[in-house]
Coordinates of C-alpha atoms in Angstrom, one line a residue:
Q30 CA 78.9 -23.5 -109.5
V31 CA 76.2 -25.8 -108.2
L32 CA 78.5 -28.8 -108.3
I33 CA 81.1 -26.9 -106.3
A34 CA 78.4 -25.8 -103.8
M35 CA 77.3 -29.4 -103.4
A36 CA 80.9 -30.5 -102.7
L37 CA 81.5 -27.7 -100.3
G38 CA 78.2 -28.4 -98.6
A39 CA 79.0 -32.1 -98.1
A40 CA 82.4 -31.1 -96.6
A41 CA 80.8 -28.6 -94.3
G42 CA 78.2 -31.0 -93.2
L43 CA 80.8 -33.7 -92.4
A44 CA 82.9 -31.2 -90.4
A45 CA 80.0 -29.6 -88.5
G46 CA 77.9 -32.8 -87.8
P47 CA 74.5 -32.2 -86.3
A48 CA 75.3 -28.5 -85.8
A49 CA 75.1 -28.1 -89.6
E50 CA 71.4 -27.8 -89.3
A51 CA 71.7 -24.6 -87.2
W52 CA 74.7 -23.2 -89.0
F53 CA 73.8 -23.8 -92.6
G54 CA 70.2 -25.0 -92.8
W55 CA 68.8 -21.5 -92.9
L56 CA 70.5 -20.9 -96.2
G57 CA 68.7 -23.8 -97.7
D58 CA 65.4 -22.8 -96.1
L59 CA 65.7 -19.3 -97.4
Y60 CA 66.3 -20.5 -101.0
V61 CA 63.5 -23.1 -100.9
N62 CA 61.0 -20.5 -99.5
A63 CA 62.0 -18.0 -102.2
I64 CA 61.6 -20.5 -105.0
R65 CA 58.3 -21.9 -103.6
M66 CA 57.0 -18.3 -103.3
L67 CA 57.1 -18.2 -107.1
V68 CA 55.4 -21.5 -107.8
L69 CA 51.7 -20.5 -107.6
P70 CA 52.1 -17.1 -109.4
L71 CA 54.1 -19.0 -112.1
V72 CA 51.5 -21.7 -112.5
F73 CA 48.7 -19.1 -112.7
V74 CA 50.3 -16.8 -115.3
T75 CA 51.7 -19.6 -117.4
V76 CA 48.4 -21.5 -117.6
T77 CA 46.1 -18.6 -118.1
T78 CA 48.3 -17.2 -120.9
S79 CA 49.1 -20.6 -122.4
L80 CA 45.7 -22.1 -122.9
P81 CA 44.4 -19.4 -125.3
R82 CA 47.5 -19.6 -127.4
L83 CA 47.6 -23.4 -127.3
A84 CA 43.9 -23.8 -128.3
G85 CA 44.5 -21.5 -131.2
S86 CA 47.6 -23.3 -132.6
T87 CA 47.0 -27.0 -132.2
N88 CA 44.7 -29.8 -130.9
A89 CA 44.8 -29.3 -127.2
A90 CA 42.9 -32.5 -126.5
R91 CA 45.3 -34.6 -128.5
L92 CA 48.3 -33.0 -126.6
G93 CA 46.7 -33.8 -123.3
A94 CA 46.0 -37.4 -124.3
R95 CA 49.6 -37.9 -125.5
T96 CA 50.9 -36.4 -122.3
F97 CA 48.9 -38.6 -120.0
G98 CA 49.8 -41.6 -122.2
W99 CA 53.5 -41.0 -121.7
F100 CA 52.9 -40.5 -118.0
I101 CA 51.5 -44.0 -117.7
A102 CA 53.9 -45.6 -120.1
T103 CA 57.0 -44.3 -118.3
S104 CA 55.5 -45.2 -114.9
A105 CA 55.0 -48.8 -116.1
A106 CA 58.7 -49.0 -117.1
A107 CA 59.7 -47.5 -113.7
V108 CA 57.8 -50.0 -111.7
A109 CA 59.2 -52.9 -113.8
I110 CA 62.7 -51.6 -113.1
G111 CA 61.9 -51.3 -109.4
L112 CA 60.6 -54.8 -109.2
I113 CA 63.5 -56.3 -111.1
V114 CA 66.2 -54.4 -109.1
G115 CA 64.4 -55.1 -105.8
T116 CA 64.1 -58.8 -106.5
L117 CA 67.7 -59.3 -107.8
W118 CA 69.3 -57.0 -105.1
D119 CA 67.0 -58.2 -102.3
P120 CA 68.1 -55.4 -99.9
G121 CA 66.0 -56.7 -97.0
A122 CA 67.6 -60.1 -96.7
Q123 CA 70.9 -59.3 -95.0
V124 CA 69.7 -56.4 -92.8
A125 CA 70.2 -56.7 -89.1
P126 CA 67.2 -56.2 -86.8
L127 CA 66.1 -52.6 -86.8
T128 CA 64.0 -50.5 -84.5
P129 CA 61.2 -48.9 -86.5
A130 CA 60.7 -45.2 -86.1
E131 CA 57.4 -43.9 -84.9
T132 CA 55.2 -43.0 -87.8
T133 CA 51.7 -41.9 -88.3
P134 CA 50.0 -43.9 -91.1
K135 CA 49.0 -41.8 -94.0
E136 CA 45.3 -41.6 -94.7
I137 CA 44.6 -42.7 -98.3
P138 CA 41.9 -40.6 -99.9
T139 CA 39.4 -42.2 -102.2
F140 CA 39.3 -41.3 -105.9
T141 CA 36.1 -39.3 -105.4
Q142 CA 37.7 -37.4 -102.5
V143 CA 40.7 -36.5 -104.8
L144 CA 38.3 -35.5 -107.5
V145 CA 36.2 -33.2 -105.3
S146 CA 39.4 -31.7 -103.8
L147 CA 40.3 -30.4 -107.3
V148 CA 37.6 -27.7 -107.1
P149 CA 38.3 -25.1 -104.4
A150 CA 35.4 -23.8 -102.3
N151 CA 37.4 -20.6 -101.9
V152 CA 39.6 -19.2 -104.6
F153 CA 41.8 -17.2 -102.2
A154 CA 42.2 -20.1 -99.8
A155 CA 43.5 -22.2 -102.7
F156 CA 46.3 -19.7 -103.2
A157 CA 46.9 -19.1 -99.5
E158 CA 47.1 -22.8 -98.6
G159 CA 49.4 -23.6 -101.6
K160 CA 46.9 -26.1 -103.3
V161 CA 48.7 -26.3 -106.6
L162 CA 46.1 -28.6 -108.3
Q163 CA 43.3 -26.3 -107.3
V164 CA 45.2 -23.3 -108.6
L165 CA 45.8 -25.2 -111.8
V166 CA 42.0 -25.8 -112.2
I167 CA 41.3 -22.1 -111.5
S168 CA 44.0 -21.1 -114.0
A169 CA 42.5 -23.4 -116.6
L170 CA 39.0 -22.0 -116.1
V171 CA 40.3 -18.4 -116.4
G172 CA 42.3 -19.3 -119.5
A173 CA 39.3 -21.0 -121.1
A174 CA 37.2 -17.9 -120.3
L175 CA 39.8 -15.6 -121.9
L176 CA 39.7 -17.8 -125.0
A177 CA 35.9 -17.7 -125.2
L178 CA 35.6 -13.9 -124.7
G179 CA 38.2 -13.2 -127.3
D180 CA 38.8 -9.5 -128.1
K181 CA 36.5 -8.4 -125.3
V182 CA 39.2 -9.1 -122.8
A183 CA 42.2 -8.3 -125.0
G184 CA 43.4 -5.8 -122.4
L185 CA 43.2 -8.4 -119.6
R186 CA 45.1 -10.9 -121.7
A187 CA 47.8 -8.3 -122.4
G188 CA 48.0 -7.6 -118.7
L189 CA 48.5 -11.2 -117.8
E190 CA 51.2 -11.5 -120.5
Q191 CA 53.0 -8.6 -118.8
A192 CA 52.5 -10.2 -115.4
A193 CA 54.1 -13.4 -116.7
E194 CA 57.1 -11.4 -117.8
V195 CA 57.4 -9.9 -114.3
V196 CA 57.2 -13.4 -112.7
F197 CA 59.8 -14.8 -115.1
K198 CA 62.1 -11.9 -114.3
V199 CA 61.8 -12.5 -110.5
T200 CA 62.3 -16.2 -111.1
R201 CA 65.6 -15.5 -112.9
W202 CA 66.8 -13.4 -110.0
V203 CA 65.9 -16.1 -107.4
L204 CA 67.6 -18.8 -109.5
R205 CA 70.9 -17.0 -109.2
L206 CA 70.8 -18.0 -105.5
T207 CA 70.9 -21.7 -106.4
P208 CA 74.5 -22.3 -105.4
I209 CA 74.0 -20.7 -102.0
G210 CA 70.8 -22.7 -101.4
V211 CA 72.3 -25.9 -102.5
F212 CA 75.3 -25.5 -100.2
G213 CA 73.0 -25.0 -97.2
L214 CA 70.7 -27.9 -98.1
I215 CA 73.5 -30.4 -98.7
A216 CA 75.4 -29.3 -95.6
E217 CA 72.2 -29.8 -93.5
V218 CA 71.5 -33.3 -94.9
V219 CA 75.0 -34.6 -94.5
G220 CA 75.4 -33.1 -91.1
L221 CA 72.1 -34.5 -89.8
Y222 CA 72.4 -38.1 -91.2
G223 CA 76.1 -39.0 -91.2
L224 CA 77.4 -42.4 -92.1
E225 CA 76.1 -44.1 -88.9
K226 CA 72.5 -43.6 -89.8
L227 CA 73.0 -44.6 -93.4
L228 CA 75.1 -47.8 -93.1
P229 CA 72.3 -50.1 -91.7
L230 CA 70.2 -49.4 -94.8
A231 CA 73.0 -48.9 -97.3
G232 CA 71.7 -51.8 -99.4
F233 CA 68.2 -50.3 -99.6
I234 CA 69.6 -46.9 -100.5
G235 CA 71.8 -48.4 -103.1
A236 CA 68.9 -50.3 -104.7
V237 CA 66.8 -47.2 -105.1
F238 CA 69.8 -45.2 -106.5
L239 CA 70.6 -47.9 -108.9
A240 CA 67.0 -48.3 -110.1
C241 CA 66.7 -44.5 -110.6
A242 CA 70.0 -44.5 -112.5
I243 CA 68.8 -47.3 -114.8
H244 CA 65.4 -45.6 -115.4
I245 CA 67.1 -42.3 -116.3
G246 CA 70.0 -43.7 -118.2
V247 CA 68.2 -46.5 -120.1
V248 CA 64.5 -45.7 -120.4
Y249 CA 64.6 -41.9 -120.6
A250 CA 67.7 -41.9 -122.8
G251 CA 66.3 -44.6 -125.0
L252 CA 63.1 -42.7 -125.6
I253 CA 65.1 -39.6 -126.5
K254 CA 67.1 -41.6 -129.0
L255 CA 64.0 -43.2 -130.5
H256 CA 62.6 -39.8 -131.1
G257 CA 65.7 -38.8 -133.1
L258 CA 66.9 -36.3 -130.5
S259 CA 70.4 -35.9 -129.0
V260 CA 70.7 -37.6 -125.6
R261 CA 73.7 -35.5 -124.7
Q262 CA 71.8 -32.3 -125.4
F263 CA 68.9 -33.4 -123.2
F264 CA 70.9 -34.2 -120.2
R265 CA 73.2 -31.2 -120.7
G266 CA 70.1 -29.0 -120.7
A267 CA 68.4 -30.8 -117.8
F268 CA 71.4 -30.8 -115.5
A269 CA 70.5 -27.5 -113.7
A270 CA 67.0 -28.7 -112.9
Q271 CA 68.3 -32.1 -111.8
Q272 CA 70.7 -30.5 -109.4
T273 CA 67.9 -28.3 -108.0
A274 CA 65.6 -31.3 -107.6
F275 CA 68.4 -33.3 -105.9
A276 CA 69.1 -30.5 -103.4
T277 CA 65.5 -29.4 -102.6
S278 CA 63.8 -32.8 -102.8
S279 CA 60.7 -31.0 -104.2
S280 CA 59.2 -31.2 -107.7
M281 CA 57.2 -28.0 -107.0
A282 CA 60.2 -26.1 -105.7
T283 CA 62.0 -27.1 -108.9
L284 CA 59.1 -26.1 -111.2
P285 CA 60.5 -22.6 -112.0
V286 CA 63.8 -24.2 -113.1
S287 CA 62.3 -27.1 -115.0
L288 CA 59.8 -24.8 -116.8
K289 CA 62.6 -22.4 -117.9
T290 CA 64.7 -25.4 -119.0
V291 CA 62.0 -27.0 -121.1
T292 CA 61.2 -23.7 -123.0
D293 CA 64.6 -22.1 -123.2
R294 CA 66.9 -25.1 -123.6
F295 CA 64.7 -27.7 -125.2
G296 CA 62.5 -25.5 -127.5
V297 CA 59.1 -26.7 -126.2
P298 CA 56.5 -24.0 -126.8
A299 CA 55.7 -22.1 -123.7
A300 CA 52.0 -22.5 -124.4
Y301 CA 52.3 -26.3 -124.0
A302 CA 55.0 -26.3 -121.3
G303 CA 52.9 -24.1 -119.2
F304 CA 50.3 -26.8 -119.1
A305 CA 52.4 -29.9 -119.0
L306 CA 55.0 -29.0 -116.4
P307 CA 52.7 -28.0 -113.6
M308 CA 50.6 -31.1 -114.3
G309 CA 53.6 -33.3 -114.3
A310 CA 54.9 -31.9 -111.1
N311 CA 51.7 -33.1 -109.4
M312 CA 51.0 -36.4 -111.3
K313 CA 54.2 -37.8 -112.8
M314 CA 56.2 -39.4 -110.1
D315 CA 58.2 -42.3 -111.6
A316 CA 60.5 -42.6 -108.6
C317 CA 58.2 -41.7 -105.7
G318 CA 55.2 -43.4 -107.1
A319 CA 56.6 -46.5 -108.9
I320 CA 60.3 -47.3 -108.2
Y321 CA 60.3 -46.5 -104.5
P322 CA 57.1 -48.4 -103.5
A323 CA 58.2 -51.4 -105.6
I324 CA 61.6 -51.7 -104.0
S325 CA 60.2 -50.8 -100.5
A326 CA 57.5 -53.5 -100.7
I327 CA 60.1 -56.2 -101.6
F328 CA 62.4 -54.9 -98.9
I329 CA 59.7 -55.1 -96.2
A330 CA 58.5 -58.5 -97.4
S331 CA 62.0 -59.9 -97.2
Y332 CA 62.8 -58.2 -93.9
F333 CA 59.7 -59.8 -92.3
G334 CA 60.4 -63.2 -93.9
L335 CA 57.4 -63.0 -96.2
E336 CA 57.4 -64.5 -99.8
L337 CA 55.6 -62.4 -102.4
S338 CA 53.3 -64.3 -104.7
A339 CA 52.8 -63.6 -108.4
A340 CA 49.5 -61.9 -107.6
Q341 CA 51.1 -59.6 -105.0
Y342 CA 53.7 -58.6 -107.6
G343 CA 50.9 -57.8 -110.0
I344 CA 49.1 -55.7 -107.3
I345 CA 52.3 -53.8 -106.6
A346 CA 52.7 -53.0 -110.3
F347 CA 49.1 -52.0 -110.9
T348 CA 49.0 -49.8 -107.8
A349 CA 52.2 -48.1 -108.6
I350 CA 51.2 -47.3 -112.2
L351 CA 47.8 -45.9 -111.5
G352 CA 48.1 -44.9 -107.9
T353 CA 50.1 -41.7 -108.5
L354 CA 47.3 -40.4 -110.8
A355 CA 44.7 -41.3 -108.2
T356 CA 46.6 -39.5 -105.4
A357 CA 47.6 -36.4 -107.4
G358 CA 48.1 -33.4 -105.2
V359 CA 48.1 -35.3 -102.0
P360 CA 51.1 -34.2 -99.8
G361 CA 53.9 -36.8 -99.2
T362 CA 53.4 -38.7 -102.4
A363 CA 56.1 -41.3 -101.6
T364 CA 54.7 -42.2 -98.2
V365 CA 51.2 -42.2 -99.5
M366 CA 52.1 -44.4 -102.4
L367 CA 54.0 -46.8 -100.1
T368 CA 51.1 -47.0 -97.7
L369 CA 48.7 -47.6 -100.6
T370 CA 51.0 -50.3 -102.1
L371 CA 51.6 -52.2 -98.8
G372 CA 47.9 -52.1 -98.0
A373 CA 46.9 -53.4 -101.4
A374 CA 49.5 -56.2 -101.3
G375 CA 48.7 -57.2 -97.7
L376 CA 52.2 -56.3 -96.4
P377 CA 52.8 -55.0 -92.8
L378 CA 52.5 -51.2 -92.6
E379 CA 55.0 -51.3 -89.7
G380 CA 57.7 -51.6 -92.3
I381 CA 57.3 -47.9 -93.2
G382 CA 58.9 -47.1 -89.9
L383 CA 62.1 -48.9 -90.9
L384 CA 62.6 -46.6 -93.9
V385 CA 61.8 -43.3 -92.4
T386 CA 65.3 -42.7 -91.1
V387 CA 66.8 -42.6 -94.6
D388 CA 63.8 -41.1 -96.4
R389 CA 65.4 -37.6 -96.8
V390 CA 68.5 -39.1 -98.4
V391 CA 66.5 -41.4 -100.8
D392 CA 64.1 -38.5 -101.6
M393 CA 66.9 -36.6 -103.2
V394 CA 67.4 -39.1 -106.0
R395 CA 63.7 -39.8 -106.2
T396 CA 62.9 -36.2 -106.9
M397 CA 65.7 -35.9 -109.4
T398 CA 64.2 -38.8 -111.3
N399 CA 60.7 -37.4 -111.1
V400 CA 61.8 -34.0 -112.4
T401 CA 63.8 -35.5 -115.3
G402 CA 60.7 -37.4 -116.4
Q403 CA 58.5 -34.3 -116.0
M404 CA 60.8 -32.5 -118.4
L405 CA 61.1 -35.5 -120.8
V406 CA 57.4 -36.0 -121.6
P407 CA 56.8 -32.5 -123.0
V408 CA 59.9 -32.9 -125.1
L409 CA 58.6 -36.2 -126.5
V410 CA 55.1 -34.9 -127.2
A411 CA 56.3 -31.7 -128.7
K412 CA 58.6 -33.7 -131.1
E413 CA 55.7 -36.0 -132.0
E414 CA 53.4 -33.1 -132.7
G415 CA 55.9 -31.1 -134.7
L416 CA 56.0 -28.3 -132.1
L417 CA 59.6 -28.7 -130.9
D418 CA 62.0 -26.0 -132.0
Q419 CA 64.8 -28.2 -133.1
A420 CA 67.3 -25.3 -133.4
I421 CA 66.8 -24.4 -129.8
Y422 CA 67.0 -28.0 -128.7
D423 CA 70.3 -28.5 -130.6
G424 CA 71.7 -25.3 -129.2
R425 CA 72.0 -23.6 -132.6
T426 CA 69.6 -20.8 -131.7
E427 CA 69.0 -18.9 -128.5
P428 CA 65.3 -18.7 -127.4
E429 CA 65.2 -14.9 -127.6
A430 CA 66.7 -15.0 -131.2
A431 CA 64.0 -17.5 -132.2
R432 CA 61.3 -15.3 -130.8
V433 CA 62.6 -12.2 -132.7
A434 CA 62.8 -14.2 -135.9
A435 CA 59.3 -15.5 -135.5
Q436 CA 58.1 -11.9 -135.1

């Protein structure tokens, strides 16, 4: 259904042109707003209910360390692919002179500013302003308190478990609207951009798409295979979340879908998935934080006739690997990371204006890659820790049947 909706949306966008934004864009906006409405309640109920269960069943600290370790390892592979594809493809060499779009440089927060911003001064403001990392911190503290108080708050824990069921039910209802939302989103993008805006930077777009495809098809698939899991089952299960990510261009908007996929299709315990997925949606950005800045830096250097030194390549790699963690929760990750990378490597920030015109198109494949990686890491860690329900992953047991059997 979603694939049909994407095809119909592309056709409608081509037929309507710029008018597609007014005619069909509202369908996409309605869907994205509905799914974003669920993100903060979903984060709160999953984390608060997951932490007590997680701490009682396994070593939570070891799980966290493994998760962050895979975040960094896959980011390193992503930036390597970005640098190789960017260097071999060299998309900036044959581009005709372009007029940079007007852009406002992103302010790069310091590490201490990011750290301080994790703790909200006002709990209600964190929810009202959609500060996901702050809500994650609040949820973790509440979950830890529930664990420490034990039976004294058994009633509250039961209430939160019931609230989680309500949120999951509403999520399932909203996800039924996915084909309609995807139709509107694709129609708007195709209608607004058209071929005339994409052709001048077709080489750059192609380089990013190719690098993302290699990262997903070689690195991610290879890691799945090395862990003794079926590559086909993984991508079959991940397909719905990948489509949602491609259409919405938002890891947070895709979070309800990816969380449902990881637990119901891959057999990762909800207690661990409830921690790993929200964290990954904020901190694991292989495409936005590694592939895209690497290729963009090479493109901009080539366009302005600058030759990158070995030291600059090293700076780009180092910034891309660790920069995403340092800017977690900062809006506009891709632009922030590109600004950070160009500044660190001494490349002209004016080059950002060259790429703004195609950012929405490139962001679709970037987000799809990000979300695929965000789902992959919990699967790898759960497999390593013996937490993965192999029967669910292989499709031999439905999640509900597995829960009934466990009871």
